[in-house]
Tab-separated table of C-alpha atoms in Angstrom:
chain	number	residue	atom	x	y	z
A	823	UNK	CA	0.000	0.000	0.000
A	824	UNK	CA	2.896	2.328	0.644
A	825	UNK	CA	5.872	2.706	-1.628
A	826	UNK	CA	7.981	5.849	-1.610
A	827	UNK	CA	5.719	7.889	0.619
A	828	UNK	CA	3.027	7.195	3.168
A	829	UNK	CA	-0.524	8.327	2.528
A	830	UNK	CA	-2.541	9.376	5.543
A	831	UNK	CA	-6.242	9.964	5.175
A	832	UNK	CA	-7.001	13.110	7.152
A	833	UNK	CA	-10.608	12.546	8.083
A	834	UNK	CA	-12.943	13.689	10.819
A	835	UNK	CA	-14.087	10.448	12.412
A	836	UNK	CA	-16.945	11.761	14.504
A	837	UNK	CA	-20.270	13.459	13.980
A	838	UNK	CA	-23.321	12.568	11.928
A	839	UNK	CA	-22.432	11.763	8.308
A	840	UNK	CA	-24.383	13.496	5.575
A	841	UNK	CA	-26.762	11.269	3.618
A	842	UNK	CA	-28.308	11.832	0.269
A	843	UNK	CA	-31.456	10.682	-1.460
A	844	UNK	CA	-32.410	7.032	-1.215
A	845	UNK	CA	-32.601	6.594	-4.982
A	846	UNK	CA	-29.402	8.511	-5.699
A	847	UNK	CA	-27.070	6.510	-7.903
A	848	UNK	CA	-23.530	6.280	-6.569
A	849	UNK	CA	-21.840	5.181	-9.755
A	850	UNK	CA	-24.535	2.538	-10.315
A	851	UNK	CA	-27.412	2.145	-12.769
A	852	UNK	CA	-29.811	0.523	-10.296
A	853	UNK	CA	-31.704	2.850	-7.908
A	854	UNK	CA	-30.616	2.370	-4.322
A	855	UNK	CA	-34.106	1.374	-3.166
A	856	UNK	CA	-34.179	-1.479	-5.688
A	857	UNK	CA	-30.626	-2.501	-4.814
A	858	UNK	CA	-31.523	-2.564	-1.122
A	859	UNK	CA	-34.558	-4.738	-1.760
A	860	UNK	CA	-32.382	-7.250	-3.617
A	861	UNK	CA	-29.841	-7.177	-0.798
A	862	UNK	CA	-32.584	-7.892	1.713
A	863	UNK	CA	-33.515	-11.054	-0.210
A	864	UNK	CA	-29.868	-12.124	-0.324
A	865	UNK	CA	-29.448	-11.577	3.430
A	866	UNK	CA	-32.526	-13.651	4.209
A	867	UNK	CA	-31.321	-16.428	1.916
A	868	UNK	CA	-27.976	-16.336	3.787
A	869	UNK	CA	-29.834	-17.329	6.938
A	870	UNK	CA	-29.964	-13.938	8.651
A	871	UNK	CA	-33.196	-13.476	10.588
A	872	UNK	CA	-35.946	-11.304	9.203
A	873	UNK	CA	-35.943	-9.268	12.420
A	874	UNK	CA	-32.266	-8.369	11.997
A	875	UNK	CA	-32.590	-7.645	8.285
A	876	UNK	CA	-35.610	-5.414	8.818
A	877	UNK	CA	-34.063	-3.508	11.710
A	878	UNK	CA	-30.685	-3.043	10.003
A	879	UNK	CA	-31.806	-2.163	6.478
A	880	UNK	CA	-35.023	-0.213	6.948
A	881	UNK	CA	-34.436	3.441	6.180
A	882	UNK	CA	-30.776	2.975	5.229
A	883	UNK	CA	-29.507	5.555	2.746
A	884	UNK	CA	-26.066	6.033	1.177
A	885	UNK	CA	-23.638	8.301	2.985
A	886	UNK	CA	-22.244	10.806	0.531
A	887	UNK	CA	-19.194	11.481	2.672
A	888	UNK	CA	-18.225	7.798	2.651
A	889	UNK	CA	-18.159	7.823	-1.157
A	890	UNK	CA	-16.105	11.016	-1.145
A	891	UNK	CA	-13.628	9.556	1.316
A	892	UNK	CA	-13.317	6.351	-0.694
A	893	UNK	CA	-12.758	8.097	-4.001
A	894	UNK	CA	-11.120	11.369	-3.082
A	895	UNK	CA	-9.460	11.006	0.279
A	896	UNK	CA	-7.783	14.226	1.384
A	897	UNK	CA	-4.157	13.247	1.582
A	898	UNK	CA	-0.986	14.494	3.175
A	899	UNK	CA	2.120	12.790	1.865
A	900	UNK	CA	4.823	12.423	4.472
A	901	UNK	CA	8.111	10.607	4.772
A	902	UNK	CA	8.955	7.715	7.050
A	903	UNK	CA	10.416	9.732	9.906
A	904	UNK	CA	7.493	12.163	9.997
A	905	UNK	CA	5.123	9.185	10.120
A	906	UNK	CA	7.086	7.584	12.952
A	907	UNK	CA	7.050	10.830	14.918
A	908	UNK	CA	3.251	10.912	14.643
A	909	UNK	CA	2.659	7.265	15.572
A	910	UNK	CA	5.386	6.390	18.075
A	911	UNK	CA	4.953	9.351	20.405
A	912	UNK	CA	6.186	9.697	23.993
A	913	UNK	CA	2.565	9.840	25.179
A	914	UNK	CA	1.674	6.625	23.357
A	915	UNK	CA	4.788	4.873	24.665
A	916	UNK	CA	3.988	5.933	28.232
A	917	UNK	CA	0.341	4.891	27.991
A	918	UNK	CA	1.374	1.606	26.387
A	919	UNK	CA	3.650	0.880	29.348
A	920	UNK	CA	0.884	1.797	31.776
A	921	UNK	CA	-1.603	-0.501	30.044
A	922	UNK	CA	0.975	-3.288	29.795
A	923	UNK	CA	1.204	-3.181	33.575
A	924	UNK	CA	-2.527	-2.639	34.197
A	925	UNK	CA	-3.465	-5.671	32.075
A	926	UNK	CA	-0.453	-7.768	33.053
A	927	UNK	CA	-2.427	-10.872	34.042
A	928	UNK	CA	-4.699	-10.745	31.007
A	929	UNK	CA	-1.784	-10.237	28.607
A	930	UNK	CA	0.258	-12.970	30.243
A	931	UNK	CA	-2.626	-15.412	29.850
A	932	UNK	CA	-3.221	-14.494	26.197
A	933	UNK	CA	0.501	-14.602	25.457
A	934	UNK	CA	0.813	-18.046	27.064
A	935	UNK	CA	-1.978	-19.459	24.906
A	936	UNK	CA	-1.131	-17.764	21.601
A	937	UNK	CA	2.639	-17.127	21.922
A	938	UNK	CA	2.274	-13.464	20.984
A	939	UNK	CA	4.417	-11.056	23.047
A	940	UNK	CA	2.272	-8.808	25.274
A	941	UNK	CA	3.985	-5.659	23.990
A	942	UNK	CA	3.098	-6.530	20.392
A	943	UNK	CA	-0.568	-6.861	21.350
A	944	UNK	CA	-0.505	-3.564	23.224
A	945	UNK	CA	1.238	-1.840	20.313
A	946	UNK	CA	-1.339	-3.129	17.815
A	947	UNK	CA	-4.059	-1.863	20.134
A	948	UNK	CA	-2.350	1.515	20.326
A	949	UNK	CA	-1.709	1.950	16.605
A	950	UNK	CA	-5.159	0.786	15.497
A	951	UNK	CA	-7.364	2.751	17.891
A	952	UNK	CA	-5.185	4.669	20.367
A	953	UNK	CA	-5.926	1.919	22.902
A	954	UNK	CA	-9.645	1.914	22.152
A	955	UNK	CA	-10.184	5.666	22.310
A	956	UNK	CA	-10.569	6.292	18.543
A	957	UNK	CA	-12.692	3.598	16.882
A	958	UNK	CA	-14.512	5.598	14.224
A	959	UNK	CA	-17.903	7.255	14.285
A	960	UNK	CA	-19.687	5.868	11.238
A	961	UNK	CA	-22.640	3.449	11.454
A	962	UNK	CA	-21.061	0.327	9.976
A	963	UNK	CA	-24.151	-1.022	8.218
A	964	UNK	CA	-24.846	2.286	6.513
A	965	UNK	CA	-21.190	2.815	5.548
A	966	UNK	CA	-20.869	-0.692	4.109
A	967	UNK	CA	-24.174	-0.384	2.271
A	968	UNK	CA	-22.870	2.802	0.672
A	969	UNK	CA	-19.662	1.131	-0.500
A	970	UNK	CA	-21.449	-2.052	-1.582
A	971	UNK	CA	-23.848	-0.005	-3.715
A	972	UNK	CA	-21.015	1.953	-5.297
A	973	UNK	CA	-19.560	0.127	-8.293
A	974	UNK	CA	-15.871	0.599	-7.471
A	975	UNK	CA	-15.455	-2.305	-5.007
A	976	UNK	CA	-19.028	-3.502	-4.780
A	977	UNK	CA	-18.442	-7.255	-4.463
A	978	UNK	CA	-15.982	-6.965	-1.579
A	979	UNK	CA	-18.117	-4.572	0.443
A	980	UNK	CA	-21.295	-6.535	-0.270
A	981	UNK	CA	-19.657	-9.553	1.385
A	982	UNK	CA	-18.573	-7.406	4.322
A	983	UNK	CA	-22.100	-6.027	4.673
A	984	UNK	CA	-23.653	-9.504	4.797
A	985	UNK	CA	-21.042	-10.483	7.380
A	986	UNK	CA	-21.816	-7.389	9.457
A	987	UNK	CA	-25.483	-8.442	9.477
A	988	UNK	CA	-24.394	-11.908	10.659
A	989	UNK	CA	-22.519	-10.330	13.570
A	990	UNK	CA	-25.602	-8.395	14.657
A	991	UNK	CA	-27.828	-11.441	14.164
A	992	UNK	CA	-25.558	-13.513	16.428
A	993	UNK	CA	-26.035	-10.983	19.212
A	994	UNK	CA	-22.432	-9.825	19.498
A	995	UNK	CA	-23.308	-6.135	19.148
A	996	UNK	CA	-26.498	-4.070	18.974
A	997	UNK	CA	-27.208	-2.390	15.662
A	998	UNK	CA	-26.967	1.110	17.121
A	999	UNK	CA	-23.623	0.280	18.756
A	1000	UNK	CA	-21.948	-1.078	15.617
A	1001	UNK	CA	-19.795	1.936	14.845
A	1002	UNK	CA	-16.522	2.004	12.942
A	1003	UNK	CA	-14.455	3.656	10.269
A	1004	UNK	CA	-15.925	4.938	7.024
A	1005	UNK	CA	-14.696	1.711	5.366
A	1006	UNK	CA	-16.318	-0.566	7.952
A	1007	UNK	CA	-13.313	-1.411	10.168
A	1008	UNK	CA	-14.572	-1.937	13.697
A	1009	UNK	CA	-13.623	-1.806	17.332
A	1010	UNK	CA	-10.436	-1.515	19.309
A	1011	UNK	CA	-8.521	-3.620	16.782
A	1012	UNK	CA	-10.288	-2.282	13.655
A	1013	UNK	CA	-11.368	-5.633	12.222
A	1014	UNK	CA	-13.442	-5.810	9.084
A	1015	UNK	CA	-16.569	-7.984	9.547
A	1016	UNK	CA	-15.026	-10.954	7.712
A	1017	UNK	CA	-11.945	-10.791	9.955
A	1018	UNK	CA	-14.242	-10.562	12.978
A	1019	UNK	CA	-16.049	-13.747	11.962
A	1020	UNK	CA	-12.792	-15.603	11.277
A	1021	UNK	CA	-10.728	-14.450	14.244
A	1022	UNK	CA	-12.999	-12.722	16.768
A	1023	UNK	CA	-12.909	-14.386	20.191
A	1024	UNK	CA	-14.838	-14.076	23.446
A	1025	UNK	CA	-11.992	-13.247	25.785
A	1026	UNK	CA	-14.069	-12.386	28.864
A	1027	UNK	CA	-16.399	-15.406	28.677
A	1028	UNK	CA	-19.698	-13.522	28.516
A	1029	UNK	CA	-20.889	-15.347	25.395
A	1030	UNK	CA	-20.412	-12.372	23.044
A	1031	UNK	CA	-17.484	-11.117	21.001
A	1032	UNK	CA	-17.352	-7.412	21.779
A	1033	UNK	CA	-14.220	-5.863	20.273
A	1034	UNK	CA	-15.723	-2.413	20.868
A	1035	UNK	CA	-16.025	-2.328	24.657
A	1036	UNK	CA	-14.293	-5.474	25.934
A	1037	UNK	CA	-10.514	-5.237	26.139
A	1038	UNK	CA	-10.177	-9.017	26.754
A	1039	UNK	CA	-12.201	-9.714	23.611
A	1040	UNK	CA	-10.178	-7.220	21.549
A	1041	UNK	CA	-6.770	-8.482	22.670
A	1042	UNK	CA	-7.667	-12.164	22.355
A	1043	UNK	CA	-9.055	-11.535	18.869
A	1044	UNK	CA	-5.852	-9.742	17.860
A	1045	UNK	CA	-3.776	-12.623	19.240
A	1046	UNK	CA	-5.875	-15.181	17.358
A	1047	UNK	CA	-5.251	-13.344	14.097
A	1048	UNK	CA	-1.527	-12.930	14.705
A	1049	UNK	CA	-1.037	-16.529	15.814
A	1050	UNK	CA	-1.857	-17.783	12.321
A	1051	UNK	CA	1.614	-16.747	11.129
A	1052	UNK	CA	3.635	-15.732	14.199
A	1053	UNK	CA	7.007	-17.389	14.842
A	1054	UNK	CA	7.418	-17.681	18.625
A	1055	UNK	CA	10.789	-16.867	20.103
A	1056	UNK	CA	11.891	-14.448	17.386
A	1057	UNK	CA	11.662	-10.698	17.137
A	1058	UNK	CA	10.214	-8.810	14.179
A	1059	UNK	CA	13.521	-7.423	12.913
A	1060	UNK	CA	15.921	-4.573	13.625
A	1061	UNK	CA	17.360	-1.425	12.108
A	1062	UNK	CA	20.579	-2.035	10.173
A	1063	UNK	CA	23.345	-0.191	8.352
A	1064	UNK	CA	23.970	-1.187	4.753
A	1065	UNK	CA	27.444	-1.267	3.218
A	1066	UNK	CA	28.468	1.331	0.661
A	1067	UNK	CA	27.309	0.335	-2.781
A	1068	UNK	CA	24.636	-2.039	-1.515
A	1069	UNK	CA	22.501	-3.322	-4.394
A	1070	UNK	CA	19.091	-1.876	-3.513
A	1071	UNK	CA	17.418	-4.271	-5.959
A	1072	UNK	CA	17.904	-6.861	-3.207
A	1073	UNK	CA	15.604	-4.915	-0.891
A	1074	UNK	CA	12.015	-6.056	-0.488
A	1075	UNK	CA	10.136	-8.988	0.975
A	1076	UNK	CA	10.504	-11.016	-2.220
A	1077	UNK	CA	14.239	-11.451	-1.560
A	1078	UNK	CA	15.208	-13.736	1.320
A	1079	UNK	CA	18.655	-14.554	2.588
A	1080	UNK	CA	19.878	-16.058	5.828
A	1081	UNK	CA	21.278	-13.728	8.449
A	1082	UNK	CA	24.693	-15.242	7.799
A	1083	UNK	CA	24.436	-14.374	4.107
A	1084	UNK	CA	23.400	-10.773	4.809
A	1085	UNK	CA	26.263	-10.564	7.287
A	1086	UNK	CA	28.735	-11.739	4.641
A	1087	UNK	CA	27.407	-9.027	2.310
A	1088	UNK	CA	28.361	-6.365	4.854
A	1089	UNK	CA	24.993	-5.657	6.469
A	1090	UNK	CA	25.547	-4.715	10.106
A	1091	UNK	CA	23.509	-3.655	13.096
A	1092	UNK	CA	22.844	0.056	13.232
A	1093	UNK	CA	25.514	0.468	15.927
A	1094	UNK	CA	28.110	-1.189	13.691
A	1095	UNK	CA	28.100	-4.552	15.460
A	1096	UNK	CA	27.855	-7.674	13.294
A	1097	UNK	CA	24.516	-9.351	12.714
A	1098	UNK	CA	23.783	-12.612	14.514
A	1099	UNK	CA	24.932	-15.676	12.600
A	1100	UNK	CA	21.613	-17.546	12.836
A	1101	UNK	CA	20.391	-19.269	9.708
A	1102	UNK	CA	16.879	-17.821	9.866
A	1103	UNK	CA	15.680	-16.148	6.689
A	1104	UNK	CA	15.418	-12.375	6.554
A	1105	UNK	CA	14.722	-9.587	4.091
A	1106	UNK	CA	15.938	-6.016	3.794
A	1107	UNK	CA	13.256	-3.308	3.880
A	1108	UNK	CA	13.805	0.302	2.803
A	1109	UNK	CA	10.594	2.128	3.798
A	1110	UNK	CA	11.433	5.206	1.696
A	1111	UNK	CA	13.527	3.329	-0.895
A	1112	UNK	CA	16.620	5.009	0.527
A	1113	UNK	CA	19.547	2.889	1.798
A	1114	UNK	CA	20.194	5.327	4.657
A	1115	UNK	CA	17.106	3.993	6.475
A	1116	UNK	CA	17.102	0.212	6.386
A	1117	UNK	CA	15.685	-2.693	8.382
A	1118	UNK	CA	16.276	-6.413	8.354
A	1119	UNK	CA	12.994	-8.230	8.996
A	1120	UNK	CA	11.847	-11.761	9.752
A	1121	UNK	CA	8.692	-13.869	9.598
A	1122	UNK	CA	6.960	-11.912	12.354
A	1123	UNK	CA	7.274	-8.734	10.323
A	1124	UNK	CA	5.547	-10.503	7.453
A	1125	UNK	CA	2.738	-11.332	9.852
A	1126	UNK	CA	2.331	-7.647	10.723
A	1127	UNK	CA	2.170	-6.879	7.006
A	1128	UNK	CA	-0.833	-9.210	6.758
A	1129	UNK	CA	-2.622	-6.862	9.135
A	1130	UNK	CA	-1.859	-3.837	6.967
A	1131	UNK	CA	0.185	-3.950	3.773
A	1132	UNK	CA	2.254	-0.942	4.704
A	1133	UNK	CA	5.903	-0.891	5.720
A	1134	UNK	CA	5.242	2.317	7.627
A	1135	UNK	CA	2.474	0.612	9.609
A	1136	UNK	CA	4.412	-2.582	10.332
A	1137	UNK	CA	7.601	-0.822	11.415
A	1138	UNK	CA	5.743	1.703	13.576
A	1139	UNK	CA	3.746	-1.049	15.326
A	1140	UNK	CA	6.843	-3.164	15.901
A	1141	UNK	CA	8.944	-0.217	17.059
A	1142	UNK	CA	6.200	0.959	19.420
A	1143	UNK	CA	6.304	-2.494	20.989
A	1144	UNK	CA	10.088	-2.209	21.317
A	1145	UNK	CA	9.828	1.194	22.979
A	1146	UNK	CA	7.123	-0.021	25.377
A	1147	UNK	CA	9.518	-2.671	26.705
A	1148	UNK	CA	12.409	-0.211	26.962
A	1149	UNK	CA	14.368	-0.644	23.749
A	1150	UNK	CA	16.020	2.521	22.385
A	1151	UNK	CA	14.699	4.843	19.669
A	1152	UNK	CA	15.600	4.303	16.042
A	1153	UNK	CA	18.727	5.983	14.701
A	1154	UNK	CA	18.233	8.731	12.142
């Protein structure tokens, strides 16, 4: 998602979104009212109760602002270091440490069962929603209906909309409480509905999966997702210094070498010390395509990239976790 520069969507996440006429066409030939009627039939055929379908879809209209954000997101292009300064802040590090201690028993239990380091879970929580404080203010059903009606990515968002109805029908969240981002990402860990259904877990044992209000549910769900590709006992990677004349065509996740091979090529730790001689595979990542800022990354970094296909995101999450447990800042 990010190549030379990071794109941040500067959006106001709260307040009532503006809606437009029910039969307005958002890049589609079918009137919205007809489209909604067809969707209702599909939802019922998918086994969702008539009560849920009626409550969730009655009176739904497209949200004009969601379409505008999807098509014409206001953007500010920033470099890697500016992004890091905005994400890995002293306040977020301090709060992460406080929450790591406050939820020590919970995190230890989740970590024992899923083999995910507590600091990684706390960092994901912090990056995704500022530890649950910023979850998005859009009604998820209405936002997804808008994007499913629009013809740009209709099939994907139609599936997510049906899945969101399944979540409500199962009693995990009340319709009026299902709030999220303009694109339908939800809760403290910003799961899309399909991710919720695949990886959402009831961490507090109350019979519901509530990633909005329940910290145990949110953290256990995040751990379940990460555990699908996490390599226990290894870190995500580290900042490195590349030798003069390094062939930057070797950078990127498609190229894998063992640590010993990178070491023989002259790649060193950022402080000049040699790399470990382990035979685990690693890749070189240049977040801004500049050899002056380089990282050597392992399988666990690839797992973080499954969460969000952005080097900026993955490095900031991983580095926030490092800072929470007392590791030093990156070297500029």
